[in-house]
Amino acid sequence: MPAPKSVKKEAAELRRELNEHNCRYYVLDTPVITDQAYDHLFRRLQQLEQDHPELANADSPTQRVGSEPASHFESVQHEVAMLSLDNAFDEDEMLAFDKRLRDKLDQGSTLAYCAEPKLDGLAISLLYDSGSLVRAATRGDGRSGENITANARTIDSIPLGLVGDDIPARIEVRGEVYMELEGFDALNRSQAQAGAKVFANPRNAAAGSLRLLDSRITASRPLTFCSYGVGICQGVELPPGQFEQMHYLRGIGFPISRNIERLDSINDCIDYYRRILEQRDSLDFDIDGVVFKLDNIGLQREAGFVSRAPRWAIAYKFPAQEVMTRLLEVDFQVGRTGALTPVARLEPVAVGGVMVSNATLHNMDEIERKDIRIGDTVIVRRAGDVIPEVVAPVVQQRSGELKLPSMPARCPVCDSEVVQQPGQAAYRCVGGLVCAAQRKEAIKHYASRKALDIEGLGDKLVEQMVERGLIDSIDDLYQLSLEQVAELPRMADKSARNLLQALEQSKVTTLSRFIYALGIREVGEATAEALAAHFGEIDILMDADFDSLQMVEDVGPVVADNIRHFFEQSKNRDIVNALIQQGVSWPSVDTVRQSQTLAGKTYVITGTLEGFSRDHAASLLKEQGARVSASVSSKTSAVISGENPGSKVTKAEALGVEILDQAGFKRLIGE
Ligand code: JCF
């Protein structure tokens, strides 16, 4: 039975609404309905399409799950060539670029540019007819690429239908498909677990995911899209500036860079480059430079092209995040729980502007899988604020017989036996507290920010204290005298006093922090919180049996066993009791429950707060029931703004979200 007109109309209206909410969520960052309400609309559309299969159409938001695999990709001719960008590597090259343009265009002393970070992904072209996505293609060689429409439809941030009243009859939008670092890490973890190929970097992962013949797999990959320009456009008059054109795109449903700016001169461009470079390590995705475009589109036309690149644009590149160097040696580091991790000792090399001489090799399985040998030339990658890692050997550059690293039979620190747990990749030193490395790591963990947050007690200091025999375990920390601390190398009297004061202050904590600080294997922050909420008292937790431990959310047999095993050791029970004896204390969990005055609120913290680390401030809010989020939306209760706040404040202002300063924050937490 053909669908009645009313059903057709309802389906069309649902698609329009869903596209609009998608835009509000992915492009404007200001959702106006809850996830549940969205799901409700979505399921209603799914139902209609299921009841009336002739209603189902390819640009319906229900089709983002992918479809039957294709046998190959069709070739696509680009109507307007997709150009690449010329590069600049230093300020002089930037100044020369500007001068060339000014000479050619005869535009006096300054030219205005539109600037955005250069995403490290791959360029694609999206074609819309009457507001519907009809074709997506890779850049290919710039003249022709591959038709990847089925795959593009699975990417949530690519609009399937455009929004608003100003939709062009036909428009081709270009942009970059990339993978955020968090999604990349998760993907690689699940690839490794499935015994599948892991990707060397997010760019390769994005490229591989976009070029899968089975779009259902693409649908499961965390891909993101961001627009950077317009190819053809018919039926509307675009604004005359690059910056305004990008905002026009945003208005009809395309995500654009959060960091896009219009700049008045090349000097402002150089300043912009420095600002973005400074933010590079804290971004959620890889960027490899900054793109500058002449803002005036009329002048862009006048400037024209040279071979494959426009004269009116340039990519000012950042220092490479992946470089080659030699692997000199593989050492083994002993962690808090005795796990031995292989560490690469490298010929020092600059990666992303930072000198690197050590990198992680993760574990022995990974070394074997990648076939990394001592003496190899290797690719080293450093992204975000994570530890540098060895990505792969450069096998072509290998000469002669090179040795595979091997796990030592005895601990390099304490000479105890090294064993491999059955069924696990990890090797462990059985030395426990005999092993100085494990003692050091346990104390560093106890002092760390998310644990008891002992300011001034850094890694180096802990190492010195353990090596000199001043402390053996965490409870010894509170026995330290001023004289003992002040005698340590490079320790001024004032810093010694400060450290003792910080130790004293650390005694006032929460049960969940305390549990986390004990460093029980696989008990992270979230588990510690769940344990604290469930048991309420440390004594009850210490005596909990295997079954009652498993009553706690997210605690399975492995974690329950770890906790049981930890508290079965009389040495560990003694340490807990000694800590309490020495004054470590926390409010009773009932009191905490009563003071959940911020329940249901969401806060975003930006900038530096005097006297509070970001983590500390967040945990104070969480203790009162609030949620702490990384990004501002209309649902944010308030943005807490310290010194040198970021763009989050601007965004909060735009959304009319309350902004609290340092004093406001203190009032909020009741200080
Ligand atoms: O983010 C990028 N990778 C990116 C690539 C940004 C741009 O504005 C681009 C680009 C490639 C070509 N613009 C052109 C013209």
XYZ file of C-alpha atoms and ligand atoms in Angstrom:
686
model
C 0.000 0.000 0.000
C 1.524 3.359 -0.983
C 2.038 5.733 1.907
C -0.727 8.304 2.339
C 0.217 11.930 1.725
C 0.061 12.698 5.443
C 2.685 10.009 6.175
C 4.938 11.256 3.420
C 4.656 14.739 4.829
C 5.400 13.567 8.347
C 8.500 11.686 7.193
C 9.766 14.717 5.283
C 9.130 16.947 8.287
C 10.947 14.511 10.598
C 13.962 14.469 8.278
C 13.993 18.252 8.196
C 13.789 18.455 11.981
C 16.471 15.806 12.500
C 18.810 17.577 10.085
C 18.247 20.787 11.965
C 18.989 19.195 15.345
C 22.043 17.549 13.845
C 23.253 20.974 12.750
C 22.550 22.459 16.182
C 24.542 19.648 17.763
C 27.504 19.249 15.407
C 27.834 22.700 13.873
C 26.409 25.290 16.238
C 27.203 23.426 19.478
C 23.909 24.580 20.950
C 21.521 21.627 21.038
C 17.943 22.598 21.835
C 16.597 19.123 22.561
C 17.817 16.290 24.745
C 19.387 13.145 23.324
C 16.247 11.241 24.305
C 13.985 13.637 22.430
C 16.249 13.287 19.398
C 16.126 9.498 19.640
C 12.349 9.684 19.865
C 12.068 11.619 16.589
C 14.633 9.321 15.023
C 12.769 6.171 15.972
C 9.494 7.610 14.701
C 11.113 8.207 11.295
C 12.620 4.729 11.328
C 9.184 3.293 12.021
C 7.567 5.218 9.156
C 10.297 4.108 6.765
C 9.953 0.537 7.875
C 6.177 0.550 7.432
C 6.434 2.276 4.055
C 9.719 1.164 2.471
C 9.121 3.364 -0.568
C 9.586 6.372 1.751
C 13.122 5.380 2.671
C 15.608 7.558 0.847
C 19.359 7.638 0.842
C 19.714 11.044 2.462
C 17.546 10.134 5.411
C 19.361 10.459 8.763
C 18.362 6.854 9.421
C 20.786 5.758 6.717
C 23.958 6.766 8.597
C 24.550 3.153 9.577
C 25.999 2.257 6.171
C 24.814 -0.096 3.474
C 25.794 -3.238 1.530
C 29.457 -3.291 0.508
C 30.418 -2.032 -2.942
C 32.743 -3.883 -5.304
C 34.797 -0.805 -6.168
C 34.682 3.002 -6.151
C 33.496 4.847 -9.251
C 35.754 7.585 -10.558
C 34.482 11.176 -10.262
C 35.592 14.222 -12.283
C 35.828 17.398 -10.200
C 34.073 20.248 -12.005
C 36.479 22.699 -10.424
C 39.927 21.254 -9.702
C 40.740 20.593 -6.034
C 44.053 22.312 -5.505
C 46.712 21.683 -2.949
C 48.461 24.367 -0.937
C 51.869 25.930 -1.180
C 53.896 25.661 2.031
C 55.824 28.160 4.095
C 58.227 27.036 6.796
C 59.324 30.292 8.396
C 58.459 33.942 8.862
C 60.562 35.063 5.910
C 58.602 32.796 3.589
C 55.368 34.201 4.985
C 56.537 37.778 4.439
C 57.632 36.889 0.901
C 54.197 35.359 0.200
C 52.482 38.562 1.332
C 54.858 40.746 -0.647
C 54.302 38.749 -3.851
C 50.558 39.218 -3.470
C 50.779 42.915 -2.673
C 53.033 43.500 -5.689
C 50.774 41.523 -7.980
C 47.519 43.039 -6.742
C 48.768 46.566 -6.182
C 46.852 46.792 -2.921
C 48.958 49.167 -0.845
C 50.451 48.304 2.499
C 48.296 45.534 3.960
C 46.140 42.649 2.825
C 43.501 40.947 4.995
C 43.602 37.172 5.398
C 41.287 34.467 6.637
C 43.097 32.004 8.917
C 42.350 28.521 10.223
C 44.334 25.576 11.585
C 45.350 23.053 8.936
C 43.737 19.750 9.833
C 45.823 16.652 9.245
C 43.262 14.548 7.438
C 42.180 14.191 3.852
C 40.328 16.528 1.554
C 36.928 15.614 0.170
C 34.266 17.282 -1.958
C 30.537 17.219 -1.103
C 27.925 18.023 -3.721
C 24.369 19.114 -2.808
C 21.427 19.395 -5.186
C 18.480 21.367 -3.793
C 19.942 20.965 -0.332
C 20.411 17.166 -0.464
C 23.784 15.430 -0.429
C 24.054 13.714 -3.805
C 27.744 12.913 -4.091
C 30.914 12.802 -2.039
C 34.341 12.308 -3.561
C 37.936 12.136 -2.442
C 40.357 14.723 -3.771
C 42.308 12.108 -5.678
C 44.826 13.809 -7.944
C 42.822 17.035 -7.834
C 41.124 16.523 -11.216
C 39.381 13.257 -10.454
C 38.794 11.304 -7.285
C 36.716 8.386 -6.018
C 33.015 8.366 -5.328
C 32.731 7.714 -1.585
C 29.138 8.905 -1.096
C 28.012 5.829 0.855
C 30.894 6.285 3.299
C 30.453 10.050 3.671
C 26.793 9.583 4.601
C 27.871 7.674 7.715
C 29.817 10.651 9.095
C 27.583 12.458 11.588
C 29.074 15.901 11.070
C 28.459 15.810 7.290
C 25.007 17.275 6.689
C 22.722 15.042 4.622
C 20.235 17.844 4.118
C 20.995 21.547 4.385
C 19.104 23.847 6.757
C 17.630 27.342 6.702
C 15.860 29.454 4.050
C 18.908 30.357 2.000
C 19.806 26.995 0.447
C 21.570 27.101 -2.941
C 20.182 25.157 -5.925
C 23.561 23.473 -6.186
C 26.686 23.754 -4.068
C 29.962 21.888 -3.766
C 31.664 22.212 -0.409
C 35.206 21.137 0.296
C 36.626 20.149 3.606
C 38.784 17.791 5.558
C 37.833 14.417 7.024
C 39.906 13.590 10.090
C 39.880 11.542 13.269
C 40.037 13.000 16.774
C 42.809 11.607 18.984
C 40.479 10.000 21.497
C 38.570 8.152 18.777
C 41.841 7.139 17.159
C 43.175 5.638 20.398
C 39.922 3.771 21.004
C 39.923 2.461 17.440
C 43.493 1.222 17.722
C 42.755 -0.442 21.047
C 39.866 -2.365 19.551
C 41.854 -3.171 16.405
C 44.668 -4.590 18.548
C 42.218 -6.562 20.667
C 40.698 -8.076 17.531
C 44.172 -8.913 16.240
C 43.613 -6.480 13.360
C 46.031 -3.945 11.924
C 46.602 -0.860 14.068
C 46.948 2.500 12.343
C 50.178 4.458 12.569
C 48.438 7.811 13.051
C 44.983 9.419 12.941
C 45.498 10.542 9.363
C 46.093 6.982 8.121
C 43.161 5.781 10.194
C 40.903 8.425 8.619
C 42.132 7.624 5.111
C 41.737 3.886 5.638
C 38.253 4.311 7.094
C 37.042 6.530 4.278
C 38.252 4.119 1.625
C 36.476 1.008 2.891
C 34.160 -0.701 0.434
C 31.852 -1.644 3.307
C 30.258 1.588 4.553
C 28.885 -0.248 7.588
C 32.438 -0.454 8.878
C 33.049 3.202 8.026
C 29.955 3.985 10.113
C 31.708 2.505 13.161
C 34.821 4.665 12.696
C 35.040 7.960 14.608
C 35.376 10.299 11.626
C 34.765 14.040 11.694
C 34.305 16.576 8.933
C 35.223 20.261 8.821
C 34.641 22.529 5.796
C 37.247 24.882 4.375
C 35.813 26.224 1.128
C 33.298 26.304 -1.713
C 33.793 24.820 -5.181
C 30.800 25.508 -7.386
C 27.767 27.400 -6.169
C 24.536 28.131 -8.044
C 21.352 29.879 -7.012
C 22.650 32.106 -4.239
C 25.059 35.009 -4.178
C 27.902 34.185 -1.819
C 29.369 36.953 0.353
C 32.525 38.591 -1.075
C 34.935 37.515 1.698
C 36.389 34.103 2.603
C 35.597 34.553 6.299
C 31.989 35.526 5.559
C 31.599 32.660 3.082
C 32.664 30.211 5.745
C 30.054 31.632 8.091
C 27.455 31.352 5.348
C 28.367 27.631 5.125
C 27.979 27.332 8.856
C 24.532 28.885 8.560
C 23.336 26.207 6.147
C 24.655 23.294 8.175
C 28.378 22.821 7.582
C 30.845 22.591 10.454
C 33.677 25.115 10.165
C 36.811 25.573 12.267
C 36.284 26.963 15.778
C 39.506 28.869 15.351
C 38.714 30.632 12.089
C 39.654 34.336 12.180
C 39.820 37.291 9.816
C 43.173 39.048 10.207
C 44.134 42.521 9.011
C 47.743 41.947 8.026
C 50.529 39.425 7.552
C 51.919 40.368 10.954
C 48.645 39.359 12.545
C 48.954 36.089 10.596
C 52.364 35.402 12.106
C 50.949 36.144 15.523
C 48.007 33.796 14.825
C 50.467 31.036 13.864
C 52.203 31.422 17.237
C 48.924 31.335 19.127
C 47.708 28.172 17.390
C 51.115 26.514 17.779
C 50.842 27.106 21.518
C 47.441 25.404 21.594
C 48.540 22.519 19.384
C 49.288 20.056 22.179
C 45.977 20.644 23.903
C 43.779 20.165 20.836
C 41.739 16.974 20.434
C 43.043 16.417 16.902
C 46.256 16.641 14.876
C 47.009 19.801 12.931
C 50.112 20.246 10.840
C 50.084 23.999 10.367
C 47.892 26.997 9.715
C 46.213 27.957 6.423
C 46.008 31.605 5.365
C 43.812 32.758 2.493
C 43.452 36.179 0.993
C 40.105 37.179 2.433
C 38.800 39.135 -0.546
C 37.384 36.611 -3.051
C 37.622 39.126 -5.927
C 41.326 39.492 -5.219
C 41.671 35.691 -4.990
C 40.408 35.487 -8.585
C 42.797 38.191 -9.662
C 45.762 36.464 -8.039
C 44.997 33.176 -9.802
C 46.980 29.953 -9.662
C 50.407 28.507 -10.244
C 50.365 24.901 -11.518
C 48.651 22.976 -8.711
C 48.192 25.589 -6.003
C 46.435 28.922 -5.612
C 48.632 32.030 -5.334
C 46.176 33.458 -2.805
C 46.634 30.820 -0.098
C 49.480 29.302 1.883
C 49.998 26.630 4.535
C 52.427 27.778 7.223
C 53.656 24.422 8.499
C 54.382 23.423 12.093
C 57.389 21.332 13.144
C 56.680 17.677 12.225
C 54.990 15.459 14.821
C 56.495 12.375 13.233
C 60.223 12.129 12.591
C 62.850 9.480 11.984
C 65.721 8.718 14.314
C 67.836 5.778 15.449
C 66.803 3.332 18.159
C 69.948 3.041 20.277
C 68.781 0.652 22.982
C 65.688 -0.797 24.632
C 65.516 -0.548 28.431
C 62.832 -1.771 30.789
C 61.004 0.507 33.215
C 59.336 -0.910 36.306
C 55.942 0.569 37.156
C 53.955 0.842 40.367
C 52.473 -2.621 40.030
C 55.767 -4.163 38.926
C 54.892 -4.235 35.227
C 57.977 -3.979 33.010
C 57.515 -1.607 30.077
C 60.014 -1.477 27.237
C 61.371 2.031 26.695
C 63.171 3.124 23.544
C 66.407 5.074 24.017
C 66.720 7.234 20.943
C 69.258 9.382 19.202
C 67.869 12.745 20.424
C 65.589 14.361 17.865
C 63.137 17.288 17.732
C 59.521 16.144 17.431
C 56.818 18.779 17.241
C 59.350 21.322 18.483
C 60.401 19.320 21.578
C 63.634 17.311 21.985
C 62.891 13.641 22.549
C 65.338 10.922 23.576
C 62.980 8.332 25.098
C 59.769 6.862 23.754
C 57.436 4.110 24.813
C 57.291 0.785 23.023
C 54.138 -0.260 24.975
C 54.810 -4.012 25.400
C 56.667 -6.993 23.968
C 53.777 -8.072 21.734
C 53.807 -4.692 20.085
C 57.574 -4.824 19.497
C 57.182 -8.212 17.900
C 54.201 -7.203 15.804
C 55.987 -4.126 14.503
C 59.283 -6.023 14.198
C 61.304 -3.289 15.877
C 64.995 -4.074 16.360
C 67.809 -2.398 18.233
C 69.768 -0.227 15.797
C 66.765 0.366 13.526
C 65.870 3.721 12.077
C 62.397 4.251 13.528
C 59.494 6.666 13.131
C 58.783 8.483 16.379
C 55.511 10.272 16.968
C 54.552 12.798 19.626
C 50.971 14.086 19.594
C 48.990 16.119 22.072
C 50.483 16.037 25.541
C 50.970 12.273 25.392
C 54.209 10.315 25.762
C 56.195 9.959 22.518
C 55.946 6.526 20.934
C 57.801 4.454 18.380
C 55.365 3.968 15.514
C 57.297 1.653 13.227
C 60.768 0.722 11.996
C 61.900 1.978 8.591
C 62.692 -1.478 7.263
C 64.202 -0.182 4.008
C 66.975 1.454 6.007
C 67.899 -1.699 7.919
C 71.339 -3.101 7.242
C 72.865 -6.254 8.651
C 71.559 -8.486 11.400
C 69.765 -6.471 14.068
C 68.781 -7.865 17.440
C 65.170 -8.042 18.651
C 64.862 -6.625 22.193
C 64.251 -9.325 24.805
C 62.564 -9.238 28.198
C 65.133 -9.698 30.992
C 64.658 -12.710 33.271
C 65.355 -10.589 36.364
C 64.172 -7.124 37.368
C 66.689 -4.451 36.276
C 66.021 -2.568 39.535
C 65.873 -5.209 42.310
C 67.017 -8.395 40.572
C 63.837 -10.251 41.591
C 62.338 -12.722 39.188
C 60.302 -11.456 36.220
C 57.202 -13.493 35.380
C 54.549 -13.337 32.716
C 50.982 -13.662 33.959
C 49.252 -16.443 32.087
C 47.064 -15.019 29.332
C 48.472 -11.486 29.684
C 50.908 -9.524 27.569
C 52.485 -7.900 30.626
C 55.572 -9.101 32.432
C 55.925 -8.294 36.101
C 58.681 -8.059 38.687
C 57.592 -10.158 41.678
C 59.640 -8.012 44.086
C 56.721 -5.922 45.368
C 57.902 -3.574 48.121
C 61.405 -5.049 47.916
C 61.684 -3.353 44.546
C 62.746 0.291 44.836
C 61.082 1.096 41.506
C 57.717 -0.104 42.773
C 58.127 1.758 46.049
C 58.978 4.946 44.186
C 56.030 4.607 41.832
C 53.606 3.898 44.660
C 54.702 7.074 46.445
C 54.587 9.167 43.257
C 51.074 7.906 42.664
C 49.974 8.734 46.208
C 51.251 12.305 45.769
C 49.853 12.793 42.270
C 47.211 15.349 41.405
C 44.243 13.022 41.216
C 45.311 11.253 44.391
C 46.303 13.306 47.464
C 47.669 16.129 45.294
C 50.770 16.904 47.376
C 52.140 20.069 45.854
C 55.915 20.190 45.476
C 56.396 16.445 45.872
C 57.537 15.730 42.325
C 58.971 12.554 40.805
C 62.620 13.580 41.236
C 62.144 14.341 44.900
C 60.432 11.002 45.585
C 63.272 9.189 43.831
C 65.892 10.955 45.918
C 64.015 10.263 49.135
C 63.665 6.559 48.383
C 67.283 6.258 47.239
C 68.510 7.885 50.460
C 66.312 5.609 52.515
C 64.277 8.484 53.969
C 61.037 6.792 52.986
C 60.047 3.257 52.087
C 56.310 3.520 51.812
C 53.616 6.175 51.690
C 53.019 6.364 55.436
C 56.669 7.362 55.946
C 55.894 10.643 54.163
C 54.187 12.040 57.240
C 57.194 11.218 59.445
C 59.601 13.380 57.486
C 61.299 16.103 59.499
C 62.229 19.559 58.283
C 65.934 18.708 58.675
C 65.653 15.558 56.567
C 63.883 17.388 53.760
C 66.124 20.440 53.870
C 69.242 18.264 53.498
C 68.175 17.022 50.086
C 70.097 18.437 47.123
C 68.766 21.706 45.717
C 66.194 21.976 48.487
C 66.010 25.470 49.943
C 64.744 25.955 53.470
C 61.634 27.664 52.158
C 60.708 24.836 49.793
C 61.292 22.312 52.573
C 58.849 24.207 54.773
C 56.366 24.419 51.922
C 56.605 20.692 51.330
C 55.917 19.880 54.964
C 52.964 22.227 54.871
C 51.645 20.588 51.684
C 51.965 17.193 53.349
C 50.008 18.471 56.328
C 47.308 19.883 54.061
C 47.041 16.668 52.081
C 45.725 14.915 55.172
C 42.305 16.453 54.587
C 40.946 14.473 51.675
C 37.993 12.394 50.502
C 37.459 8.670 50.808
C 37.443 8.195 47.033
C 40.733 10.044 46.578
C 42.241 8.032 49.400
C 41.157 4.724 47.853
C 42.505 5.823 44.488
C 45.769 6.954 46.108
C 46.467 3.477 47.486
C 47.310 2.419 43.945
C 45.417 -0.856 43.876
C 45.866 -2.456 40.491
C 43.150 -1.370 38.049
C 41.364 0.808 40.584
C 41.189 4.148 38.789
C 39.356 7.288 39.811
C 35.921 6.129 38.684
C 36.197 2.782 40.446
C 37.504 4.483 43.584
C 34.481 6.783 43.548
C 32.110 3.863 43.133
C 33.801 1.970 45.985
C 33.650 4.996 48.277
C 29.973 5.573 47.531
C 29.128 1.903 48.007
C 31.043 1.066 51.178
C 31.165 4.501 52.798
C 33.966 3.498 55.183
C 37.484 2.247 54.618
C 37.158 -0.522 57.248
C 34.178 -2.009 55.465
C 36.011 -1.923 52.163
C 39.107 -3.535 53.701
C 37.031 -6.461 54.954
C 34.721 -6.807 51.964
C 34.709 -10.264 50.433
C 34.911 -11.170 46.782
C 31.133 -11.272 46.277
C 30.279 -8.014 47.983
C 33.025 -6.262 46.012
C 31.373 -7.394 42.823
C 28.121 -5.713 43.891
C 29.803 -2.399 43.074
C 29.173 -0.937 39.656
C 31.955 -1.743 37.170
C 33.776 -4.063 39.567
C 34.206 -7.436 37.903
C 36.049 -10.541 39.109
C 39.497 -9.236 38.112
C 39.215 -5.927 39.953
C 37.484 -7.601 42.917
C 40.389 -10.014 43.089
C 42.925 -7.195 42.949
C 41.203 -5.347 45.808
C 40.873 -8.535 47.880
C 44.507 -9.389 47.278
C 45.641 -5.877 48.173
C 43.888 -5.851 51.548
C 44.918 -9.430 52.343
C 48.508 -8.228 52.608
C 49.029 -7.278 56.242
C 51.655 -4.763 55.144
C 49.013 -2.877 53.156
C 46.523 -2.898 56.039
C 49.274 -1.570 58.304
C 49.957 1.259 55.866
C 46.277 2.271 55.724
C 46.034 2.246 59.501
C 49.272 4.176 59.890
C 48.024 6.844 57.480
C 44.804 7.260 59.458
C 46.757 7.284 62.729
C 48.830 10.142 61.373
C 45.768 12.209 60.669
C 44.695 11.407 57.131
C 40.932 11.915 57.229
C 37.867 12.566 55.116
C 34.292 13.649 55.702
C 31.978 10.721 56.221
C 30.249 9.743 53.029
C 26.809 10.513 54.517
C 27.895 14.087 55.058
C 29.060 14.165 51.480
C 25.703 12.894 50.267
C 23.867 15.616 52.176
C 25.990 18.325 50.668
C 25.317 17.538 47.030
C 24.193 21.095 46.495
C 25.387 21.228 42.885
C 23.625 18.082 41.716
C 22.314 18.447 38.171
C 24.632 21.354 37.324
C 27.330 21.305 34.663
C 30.436 23.491 34.803
C 33.260 24.243 32.419
C 36.625 25.438 33.769
C 38.949 27.609 31.691
C 42.177 29.454 32.523
C 44.186 29.121 35.729
C 42.596 29.426 39.148
C 44.867 30.694 41.855
C 45.559 27.996 44.423
C 43.660 25.243 42.608
C 44.839 22.927 39.881
C 42.243 22.231 37.211
C 41.774 18.706 38.584
C 41.406 19.893 42.120
C 38.803 22.488 41.172
C 36.913 19.868 39.163
C 36.923 17.349 41.976
C 35.625 19.953 44.444
C 32.698 20.574 42.100
C 32.109 16.867 41.566
C 32.121 16.235 45.295
C 29.064 18.455 45.482
C 27.338 16.515 42.736
C 28.155 18.702 39.734
C 29.311 17.512 36.345
C 32.439 19.060 34.813
C 32.562 19.254 31.048
C 35.230 20.261 28.542
C 33.006 22.197 26.172
C 30.486 24.978 26.566
C 26.928 24.523 25.371
C 23.586 26.085 26.172
C 23.245 23.421 28.867
C 26.315 24.647 30.755
C 25.312 26.085 34.137
C 28.339 28.385 34.268
C 31.861 28.789 32.952
C 34.486 29.237 35.658
C 37.079 31.583 34.285
C 40.543 31.964 35.818
C 43.634 33.819 34.563
C 44.197 33.720 30.782
C 40.878 32.086 29.923
C 40.438 30.545 26.469
C 37.781 30.913 23.811
C 35.313 29.190 26.123
C 34.513 32.524 27.752
C 33.690 34.096 24.398
C 31.471 31.165 23.639
C 29.749 31.415 27.010
C 29.100 35.099 26.386
C 27.640 34.296 22.984
C 25.346 31.690 24.503
C 24.412 33.839 27.477
C 25.933 31.300 29.888
C 26.910 32.667 33.298
C 30.638 33.342 33.831
C 32.134 33.002 37.304
C 35.475 34.478 38.318
C 37.801 33.168 41.022
C 35.683 34.692 43.787
C 32.500 33.312 42.268
C 34.057 29.869 42.139
C 35.020 30.040 45.822
C 31.478 31.053 46.755
C 30.157 28.188 44.669
C 32.190 25.588 46.535
C 31.376 27.261 49.822
C 34.838 28.531 50.704
O 42.626 21.889 6.928
C 43.119 21.614 5.858
N 43.831 20.531 5.742
C 42.935 22.498 4.682
C 43.308 22.077 3.417
C 42.379 23.764 4.875
C 42.204 24.595 3.798
O 41.668 25.804 3.971
C 42.578 24.204 2.475
C 43.136 22.920 2.307
C 43.486 22.531 1.007
C 43.276 23.393 -0.041
N 42.381 25.038 1.423
C 42.733 24.642 0.182
C 42.510 25.580 -0.909
